[in-house]
Amino acid sequence: EDQVTQSPEALRLQEGESSSLNCSYTVSGLRGLFWYRQDPGKGPEFLFTLYSAGEEKEKERLKATLTKKESFLHITAPKPEDSATYLCAVQRGFAGGTSYGKLTFGQGTILTVHP
Amino acid sequence: GAVVSQHPSRVICKSGTSVKIECRSLDFQATTMFWYRQFPKQSLMLMATSNEGSKATYEQGVEKDKFLINHASLTLSTLTVTSAHPEDSSFYICSASLWLIHTDTQYFGPGTRLTVL
């Protein structure tokens, strides 16, 4: 069974204080690892997809990296508007049938950035 | 690009009634759509996978007769909660799958808050 564990559960930062969020995963044949941002009362917003170990992607103050067992979401000089829940999800390789492409999500990290 | 809408955004109904939620991909065609349920301070739980023109595939523990899914076109999927009860109150989110580079990426709708009285 695929498993995704995110840490910490909650993270409080001061504006400008850089940090990292962790996503540890176990999956049979990783096809993709996804990062989403979710604001309260809204659906998740797509951030990144990582496909293979060693891959990195950046978007504004966010940088996602991937190893064979975990992914990190680095936040550089965060601002209050970066406050949200960050979700990590894995997608396994083709398993056949009509469940192709489904994601397994972690519990999320609630990030709060204080001005 | 890759915008997904849901309607309604919020619904309150009486116990025993049925509620229909629509999910549309606005600027792309999605062969696969997914329905999730999210309880307060918890992550997303997949309920079912829906393919256009096919019967939905439900996750273990999800009642097919209670949560009816129809995927009539490449841009529209509907979830009907039949004979709703207070325990069905939750945040329901759909996603539509778009192929990007190496794999399908799910783009999510804004969610529907269902409250059953």
PDB file of C-alpha atoms in Angstrom:
ATOM      1  CA  GLU A   1       0.000   0.000   0.000  1.00  0.00           C
ATOM      2  CA  ASP A   2       1.265   3.458  -0.904  1.00  0.00           C
ATOM      3  CA  GLN A   3       2.120   5.693   2.051  1.00  0.00           C
ATOM      4  CA  VAL A   4       2.904   9.390   2.292  1.00  0.00           C
ATOM      5  CA  THR A   5       4.029  11.054   5.529  1.00  0.00           C
ATOM      6  CA  GLN A   6       4.512  14.789   5.818  1.00  0.00           C
ATOM      7  CA  SER A   7       6.396  16.630   8.533  1.00  0.00           C
ATOM      8  CA  PRO A   8       6.081  18.776  10.452  1.00  0.00           C
ATOM      9  CA  GLU A   9       2.291  18.836  10.902  1.00  0.00           C
ATOM     10  CA  ALA A  10       2.460  22.576  11.483  1.00  0.00           C
ATOM     11  CA  LEU A  11       5.183  25.153  10.967  1.00  0.00           C
ATOM     12  CA  ARG A  12       5.204  28.741  12.145  1.00  0.00           C
ATOM     13  CA  LEU A  13       7.741  31.106  10.589  1.00  0.00           C
ATOM     14  CA  GLN A  14       8.553  34.743  10.753  1.00  0.00           C
ATOM     15  CA  GLU A  15       8.470  36.606   7.470  1.00  0.00           C
ATOM     16  CA  GLY A  16      11.826  36.104   5.758  1.00  0.00           C
ATOM     17  CA  GLU A  17      12.720  32.996   7.798  1.00  0.00           C
ATOM     18  CA  SER A  18      13.514  30.218   5.301  1.00  0.00           C
ATOM     19  CA  SER A  19      12.655  26.587   6.049  1.00  0.00           C
ATOM     20  CA  SER A  20      11.786  23.218   4.515  1.00  0.00           C
ATOM     21  CA  LEU A  21       8.803  20.868   4.531  1.00  0.00           C
ATOM     22  CA  ASN A  22       9.360  17.129   4.265  1.00  0.00           C
ATOM     23  CA  CYS A  23       7.414  14.426   2.438  1.00  0.00           C
ATOM     24  CA  SER A  24       8.474  10.803   2.937  1.00  0.00           C
ATOM     25  CA  TYR A  25       6.886   8.237   0.679  1.00  0.00           C
ATOM     26  CA  THR A  26       6.583   4.540  -0.056  1.00  0.00           C
ATOM     27  CA  VAL A  27       5.139   3.642  -3.421  1.00  0.00           C
ATOM     28  CA  SER A  28       5.406   0.791  -5.859  1.00  0.00           C
ATOM     29  CA  GLY A  29       6.987   2.310  -8.941  1.00  0.00           C
ATOM     30  CA  LEU A  30       6.755   6.068  -8.546  1.00  0.00           C
ATOM     31  CA  ARG A  31       5.318   7.743 -11.608  1.00  0.00           C
ATOM     32  CA  GLY A  32       5.177  11.236 -10.166  1.00  0.00           C
ATOM     33  CA  LEU A  33       5.298  13.151  -6.874  1.00  0.00           C
ATOM     34  CA  PHE A  34       3.053  16.188  -6.657  1.00  0.00           C
ATOM     35  CA  TRP A  35       3.005  19.260  -4.441  1.00  0.00           C
ATOM     36  CA  TYR A  36      -0.187  21.242  -3.959  1.00  0.00           C
ATOM     37  CA  ARG A  37      -1.084  24.282  -1.925  1.00  0.00           C
ATOM     38  CA  GLN A  38      -4.513  24.455  -0.259  1.00  0.00           C
ATOM     39  CA  ASP A  39      -6.049  27.560   1.265  1.00  0.00           C
ATOM     40  CA  PRO A  40      -8.859  27.162   3.856  1.00  0.00           C
ATOM     41  CA  GLY A  41     -12.196  26.302   2.252  1.00  0.00           C
ATOM     42  CA  LYS A  42     -10.703  25.901  -1.231  1.00  0.00           C
ATOM     43  CA  GLY A  43      -9.512  23.114  -3.484  1.00  0.00           C
ATOM     44  CA  PRO A  44      -5.807  22.299  -3.818  1.00  0.00           C
ATOM     45  CA  GLU A  45      -3.758  24.391  -6.230  1.00  0.00           C
ATOM     46  CA  PHE A  46      -1.143  22.567  -8.313  1.00  0.00           C
ATOM     47  CA  LEU A  47       2.471  23.614  -7.665  1.00  0.00           C
ATOM     48  CA  PHE A  48       4.945  21.015  -8.950  1.00  0.00           C
ATOM     49  CA  THR A  49       5.401  17.535 -10.338  1.00  0.00           C
ATOM     50  CA  LEU A  50       8.670  15.669  -9.812  1.00  0.00           C
ATOM     51  CA  TYR A  51       9.360  12.491 -11.754  1.00  0.00           C
ATOM     52  CA  SER A  52      12.789  11.148 -10.798  1.00  0.00           C
ATOM     53  CA  ALA A  53      15.369  11.320  -8.021  1.00  0.00           C
ATOM     54  CA  GLY A  54      17.627  14.346  -8.310  1.00  0.00           C
ATOM     55  CA  GLU A  55      15.022  16.477 -10.018  1.00  0.00           C
ATOM     56  CA  GLU A  56      14.402  20.025  -8.776  1.00  0.00           C
ATOM     57  CA  LYS A  57      11.758  22.594  -9.671  1.00  0.00           C
ATOM     58  CA  GLU A  58      11.332  26.200  -8.644  1.00  0.00           C
ATOM     59  CA  LYS A  59       8.496  28.682  -8.585  1.00  0.00           C
ATOM     60  CA  GLU A  60       8.974  32.086  -6.980  1.00  0.00           C
ATOM     61  CA  ARG A  61       9.976  31.428  -3.337  1.00  0.00           C
ATOM     62  CA  LEU A  62       9.350  27.680  -3.560  1.00  0.00           C
ATOM     63  CA  LYS A  63      11.761  24.953  -4.593  1.00  0.00           C
ATOM     64  CA  ALA A  64      10.892  21.248  -4.644  1.00  0.00           C
ATOM     65  CA  THR A  65      13.461  18.448  -4.653  1.00  0.00           C
ATOM     66  CA  LEU A  66      13.143  14.670  -4.883  1.00  0.00           C
ATOM     67  CA  THR A  67      15.147  11.673  -3.677  1.00  0.00           C
ATOM     68  CA  LYS A  68      14.231   7.996  -3.848  1.00  0.00           C
ATOM     69  CA  LYS A  69      12.524   8.142  -0.449  1.00  0.00           C
ATOM     70  CA  GLU A  70      11.493  11.729   0.164  1.00  0.00           C
ATOM     71  CA  SER A  71      10.779  15.147  -1.239  1.00  0.00           C
ATOM     72  CA  PHE A  72      11.463  18.555   0.243  1.00  0.00           C
ATOM     73  CA  LEU A  73       9.651  21.804  -0.341  1.00  0.00           C
ATOM     74  CA  HIS A  74      12.036  24.650   0.446  1.00  0.00           C
ATOM     75  CA  ILE A  75      10.558  28.047   1.159  1.00  0.00           C
ATOM     76  CA  THR A  76      12.973  30.949   0.829  1.00  0.00           C
ATOM     77  CA  ALA A  77      12.220  34.258   2.559  1.00  0.00           C
ATOM     78  CA  PRO A  78       8.512  33.453   2.998  1.00  0.00           C
ATOM     79  CA  LYS A  79       5.817  36.093   3.085  1.00  0.00           C
ATOM     80  CA  PRO A  80       2.481  36.026   4.957  1.00  0.00           C
ATOM     81  CA  GLU A  81       0.691  35.193   1.704  1.00  0.00           C
ATOM     82  CA  ASP A  82       2.587  31.880   1.610  1.00  0.00           C
ATOM     83  CA  SER A  83       0.521  30.760   4.614  1.00  0.00           C
ATOM     84  CA  ALA A  84      -1.475  27.681   3.575  1.00  0.00           C
ATOM     85  CA  THR A  85      -1.566  23.914   3.884  1.00  0.00           C
ATOM     86  CA  TYR A  86       0.964  22.227   1.619  1.00  0.00           C
ATOM     87  CA  LEU A  87       0.016  18.764   0.406  1.00  0.00           C
ATOM     88  CA  CYS A  88       2.282  16.104  -1.044  1.00  0.00           C
ATOM     89  CA  ALA A  89       0.902  13.234  -3.139  1.00  0.00           C
ATOM     90  CA  VAL A  90       2.350  10.275  -5.014  1.00  0.00           C
ATOM     91  CA  GLN A  91       1.153   8.598  -8.171  1.00  0.00           C
ATOM     92  CA  ARG A  92       2.216   5.053  -8.817  1.00  0.00           C
ATOM     93  CA  GLY A  93       3.138   3.555 -12.123  1.00  0.00           C
ATOM     94  CA  PHE A  94       0.452   2.166 -14.352  1.00  0.00           C
ATOM     95  CA  ALA A  95      -1.574  -0.329 -12.330  1.00  0.00           C
ATOM     96  CA  GLY A  96      -4.096  -1.146 -14.966  1.00  0.00           C
ATOM     97  CA  GLY A  97      -7.851  -0.791 -14.854  1.00  0.00           C
ATOM     98  CA  THR A  98      -9.791   2.379 -14.370  1.00  0.00           C
ATOM     99  CA  SER A  99      -7.853   3.600 -11.308  1.00  0.00           C
ATOM    100  CA  TYR A 100      -4.938   4.765 -13.396  1.00  0.00           C
ATOM    101  CA  GLY A 101      -3.550   8.097 -12.325  1.00  0.00           C
ATOM    102  CA  LYS A 102      -4.969   8.190  -8.820  1.00  0.00           C
ATOM    103  CA  LEU A 103      -3.057  10.034  -6.087  1.00  0.00           C
ATOM    104  CA  THR A 104      -2.261   9.123  -2.498  1.00  0.00           C
ATOM    105  CA  PHE A 105      -2.028  12.231  -0.313  1.00  0.00           C
ATOM    106  CA  GLY A 106      -0.120  12.963   2.863  1.00  0.00           C
ATOM    107  CA  GLN A 107      -1.790  14.702   5.797  1.00  0.00           C
ATOM    108  CA  GLY A 108      -0.309  18.057   4.862  1.00  0.00           C
ATOM    109  CA  THR A 109       1.812  20.683   6.598  1.00  0.00           C
ATOM    110  CA  ILE A 110       0.045  23.797   7.838  1.00  0.00           C
ATOM    111  CA  LEU A 111       2.377  26.731   7.247  1.00  0.00           C
ATOM    112  CA  THR A 112       1.812  30.043   9.013  1.00  0.00           C
ATOM    113  CA  VAL A 113       4.054  32.998   8.185  1.00  0.00           C
ATOM    114  CA  HIS A 114       3.886  35.926  10.591  1.00  0.00           C
ATOM    115  CA  PRO A 115       4.691  39.459   9.445  1.00  0.00           C
TER     116      PRO A 115
ATOM    117  CA  GLY B   1      -5.127  27.208 -18.205  1.00  0.00           C
ATOM    118  CA  ALA B   2      -6.364  23.958 -16.586  1.00  0.00           C
ATOM    119  CA  VAL B   3      -9.339  25.470 -14.766  1.00  0.00           C
ATOM    120  CA  VAL B   4     -11.871  23.252 -13.019  1.00  0.00           C
ATOM    121  CA  SER B   5     -15.165  24.559 -11.676  1.00  0.00           C
ATOM    122  CA  GLN B   6     -17.672  23.086  -9.245  1.00  0.00           C
ATOM    123  CA  HIS B   7     -21.275  23.964  -8.633  1.00  0.00           C
ATOM    124  CA  PRO B   8     -22.698  24.670  -6.171  1.00  0.00           C
ATOM    125  CA  SER B   9     -19.962  25.958  -3.863  1.00  0.00           C
ATOM    126  CA  ARG B  10     -22.159  25.507  -0.831  1.00  0.00           C
ATOM    127  CA  VAL B  11     -25.392  23.583  -0.230  1.00  0.00           C
ATOM    128  CA  ILE B  12     -27.570  22.975   2.799  1.00  0.00           C
ATOM    129  CA  CYS B  13     -30.232  20.293   2.606  1.00  0.00           C
ATOM    130  CA  LYS B  14     -32.594  18.334   4.811  1.00  0.00           C
ATOM    131  CA  SER B  15     -31.911  14.758   5.806  1.00  0.00           C
ATOM    132  CA  GLY B  16     -33.285  12.300   3.256  1.00  0.00           C
ATOM    133  CA  THR B  17     -32.986  14.535   0.218  1.00  0.00           C
ATOM    134  CA  SER B  18     -30.581  14.121  -2.698  1.00  0.00           C
ATOM    135  CA  VAL B  19     -27.954  16.620  -3.763  1.00  0.00           C
ATOM    136  CA  LYS B  20     -26.174  16.869  -7.110  1.00  0.00           C
ATOM    137  CA  ILE B  21     -22.720  18.429  -7.474  1.00  0.00           C
ATOM    138  CA  GLU B  22     -21.300  19.324 -10.893  1.00  0.00           C
ATOM    139  CA  CYS B  23     -17.634  19.329 -11.847  1.00  0.00           C
ATOM    140  CA  ARG B  24     -16.509  20.894 -15.133  1.00  0.00           C
ATOM    141  CA  SER B  25     -13.131  21.254 -16.807  1.00  0.00           C
ATOM    142  CA  LEU B  26     -13.431  24.667 -18.443  1.00  0.00           C
ATOM    143  CA  ASP B  27     -10.505  24.864 -20.823  1.00  0.00           C
ATOM    144  CA  PHE B  28      -9.448  21.270 -21.436  1.00  0.00           C
ATOM    145  CA  GLN B  29     -10.920  17.846 -22.014  1.00  0.00           C
ATOM    146  CA  ALA B  30     -10.409  15.388 -19.200  1.00  0.00           C
ATOM    147  CA  THR B  31     -10.765  11.694 -19.841  1.00  0.00           C
ATOM    148  CA  THR B  32     -10.577  11.028 -16.126  1.00  0.00           C
ATOM    149  CA  MET B  33     -12.134  12.880 -13.208  1.00  0.00           C
ATOM    150  CA  PHE B  34     -11.793  12.104  -9.528  1.00  0.00           C
ATOM    151  CA  TRP B  35     -14.028  12.772  -6.542  1.00  0.00           C
ATOM    152  CA  TYR B  36     -12.607  13.386  -3.074  1.00  0.00           C
ATOM    153  CA  ARG B  37     -13.995  14.027   0.356  1.00  0.00           C
ATOM    154  CA  GLN B  38     -12.222  16.096   2.988  1.00  0.00           C
ATOM    155  CA  PHE B  39     -13.094  16.317   6.670  1.00  0.00           C
ATOM    156  CA  PRO B  40     -11.950  19.278   8.796  1.00  0.00           C
ATOM    157  CA  LYS B  41      -8.200  19.341   9.342  1.00  0.00           C
ATOM    158  CA  GLN B  42      -7.757  16.120   7.407  1.00  0.00           C
ATOM    159  CA  SER B  43      -6.314  15.314   4.018  1.00  0.00           C
ATOM    160  CA  LEU B  44      -8.170  14.364   0.865  1.00  0.00           C
ATOM    161  CA  MET B  45      -9.708  10.921   0.684  1.00  0.00           C
ATOM    162  CA  LEU B  46     -10.372   9.553  -2.794  1.00  0.00           C
ATOM    163  CA  MET B  47     -13.947   8.373  -3.228  1.00  0.00           C
ATOM    164  CA  ALA B  48     -14.060   7.334  -6.860  1.00  0.00           C
ATOM    165  CA  THR B  49     -12.438   7.573 -10.266  1.00  0.00           C
ATOM    166  CA  SER B  50     -14.650   8.500 -13.183  1.00  0.00           C
ATOM    167  CA  ASN B  51     -13.919   7.903 -16.855  1.00  0.00           C
ATOM    168  CA  GLU B  52     -16.005   9.403 -19.637  1.00  0.00           C
ATOM    169  CA  GLY B  53     -18.556   6.924 -20.893  1.00  0.00           C
ATOM    170  CA  SER B  54     -17.684   4.279 -18.300  1.00  0.00           C
ATOM    171  CA  LYS B  55     -18.913   3.266 -14.886  1.00  0.00           C
ATOM    172  CA  ALA B  56     -17.043   4.887 -12.027  1.00  0.00           C
ATOM    173  CA  THR B  57     -14.560   2.924  -9.949  1.00  0.00           C
ATOM    174  CA  TYR B  58     -15.226   3.349  -6.245  1.00  0.00           C
ATOM    175  CA  GLU B  59     -12.688   3.100  -3.441  1.00  0.00           C
ATOM    176  CA  GLN B  60     -13.131   0.487  -0.763  1.00  0.00           C
ATOM    177  CA  GLY B  61     -15.762   1.507   1.764  1.00  0.00           C
ATOM    178  CA  VAL B  62     -17.531   4.014  -0.497  1.00  0.00           C
ATOM    179  CA  GLU B  63     -21.184   3.111  -1.144  1.00  0.00           C
ATOM    180  CA  LYS B  64     -21.912   3.085  -4.854  1.00  0.00           C
ATOM    181  CA  ASP B  65     -25.655   3.436  -4.388  1.00  0.00           C
ATOM    182  CA  LYS B  66     -25.267   6.405  -2.093  1.00  0.00           C
ATOM    183  CA  PHE B  67     -22.715   8.356  -4.133  1.00  0.00           C
ATOM    184  CA  LEU B  68     -23.830   8.186  -7.755  1.00  0.00           C
ATOM    185  CA  ILE B  69     -21.306   9.381 -10.296  1.00  0.00           C
ATOM    186  CA  ASN B  70     -22.036  10.200 -13.915  1.00  0.00           C
ATOM    187  CA  HIS B  71     -19.368  11.224 -16.417  1.00  0.00           C
ATOM    188  CA  ALA B  72     -21.405  12.125 -19.475  1.00  0.00           C
ATOM    189  CA  SER B  73     -18.813  14.106 -21.421  1.00  0.00           C
ATOM    190  CA  LEU B  74     -15.108  14.944 -21.490  1.00  0.00           C
ATOM    191  CA  THR B  75     -15.775  18.145 -19.542  1.00  0.00           C
ATOM    192  CA  LEU B  76     -18.516  17.215 -17.069  1.00  0.00           C
ATOM    193  CA  SER B  77     -18.842  14.799 -14.175  1.00  0.00           C
ATOM    194  CA  THR B  78     -21.569  14.829 -11.533  1.00  0.00           C
ATOM    195  CA  LEU B  79     -21.745  13.420  -8.024  1.00  0.00           C
ATOM    196  CA  THR B  80     -25.179  12.819  -6.536  1.00  0.00           C
ATOM    197  CA  VAL B  81     -25.432  12.185  -2.816  1.00  0.00           C
ATOM    198  CA  THR B  82     -28.651  10.211  -2.438  1.00  0.00           C
ATOM    199  CA  SER B  83     -30.776  10.209   0.714  1.00  0.00           C
ATOM    200  CA  ALA B  84     -28.267  12.437   2.461  1.00  0.00           C
ATOM    201  CA  HIS B  85     -27.792  12.194   6.216  1.00  0.00           C
ATOM    202  CA  PRO B  86     -25.885  14.434   8.647  1.00  0.00           C
ATOM    203  CA  GLU B  87     -22.862  12.127   8.512  1.00  0.00           C
ATOM    204  CA  ASP B  88     -22.559  12.937   4.789  1.00  0.00           C
ATOM    205  CA  SER B  89     -21.822  16.553   5.656  1.00  0.00           C
ATOM    206  CA  SER B  90     -18.353  17.269   4.338  1.00  0.00           C
ATOM    207  CA  PHE B  91     -16.251  19.164   1.803  1.00  0.00           C
ATOM    208  CA  TYR B  92     -16.422  17.460  -1.592  1.00  0.00           C
ATOM    209  CA  ILE B  93     -13.730  18.232  -4.161  1.00  0.00           C
ATOM    210  CA  CYS B  94     -13.399  17.055  -7.740  1.00  0.00           C
ATOM    211  CA  SER B  95     -10.352  16.985  -9.960  1.00  0.00           C
ATOM    212  CA  ALA B  96      -9.826  16.604 -13.675  1.00  0.00           C
ATOM    213  CA  SER B  97      -6.805  14.897 -15.137  1.00  0.00           C
ATOM    214  CA  LEU B  98      -4.648  16.480 -17.841  1.00  0.00           C
ATOM    215  CA  TRP B  99      -1.653  14.817 -19.451  1.00  0.00           C
ATOM    216  CA  LEU B 100       1.483  16.908 -18.959  1.00  0.00           C
ATOM    217  CA  ILE B 101       4.873  15.701 -20.207  1.00  0.00           C
ATOM    218  CA  HIS B 102       5.280  12.387 -18.407  1.00  0.00           C
ATOM    219  CA  THR B 103       2.061  11.775 -16.583  1.00  0.00           C
ATOM    220  CA  ASP B 104      -1.453  12.902 -15.752  1.00  0.00           C
ATOM    221  CA  THR B 105      -1.705  15.920 -13.495  1.00  0.00           C
ATOM    222  CA  GLN B 106      -4.853  16.454 -11.487  1.00  0.00           C
ATOM    223  CA  TYR B 107      -6.296  19.947 -11.358  1.00  0.00           C
ATOM    224  CA  PHE B 108      -8.790  20.528  -8.593  1.00  0.00           C
ATOM    225  CA  GLY B 109     -12.054  22.377  -8.393  1.00  0.00           C
ATOM    226  CA  PRO B 110     -12.818  24.878  -5.617  1.00  0.00           C
ATOM    227  CA  GLY B 111     -14.873  22.353  -3.643  1.00  0.00           C
ATOM    228  CA  THR B 112     -18.480  22.073  -2.466  1.00  0.00           C
ATOM    229  CA  ARG B 113     -19.406  22.388   1.190  1.00  0.00           C
ATOM    230  CA  LEU B 114     -22.375  20.081   1.936  1.00  0.00           C
ATOM    231  CA  THR B 115     -24.306  20.478   5.161  1.00  0.00           C
ATOM    232  CA  VAL B 116     -27.106  18.014   5.887  1.00  0.00           C
ATOM    233  CA  LEU B 117     -29.520  19.081   8.612  1.00  0.00           C
TER     234      LEU B 117
END
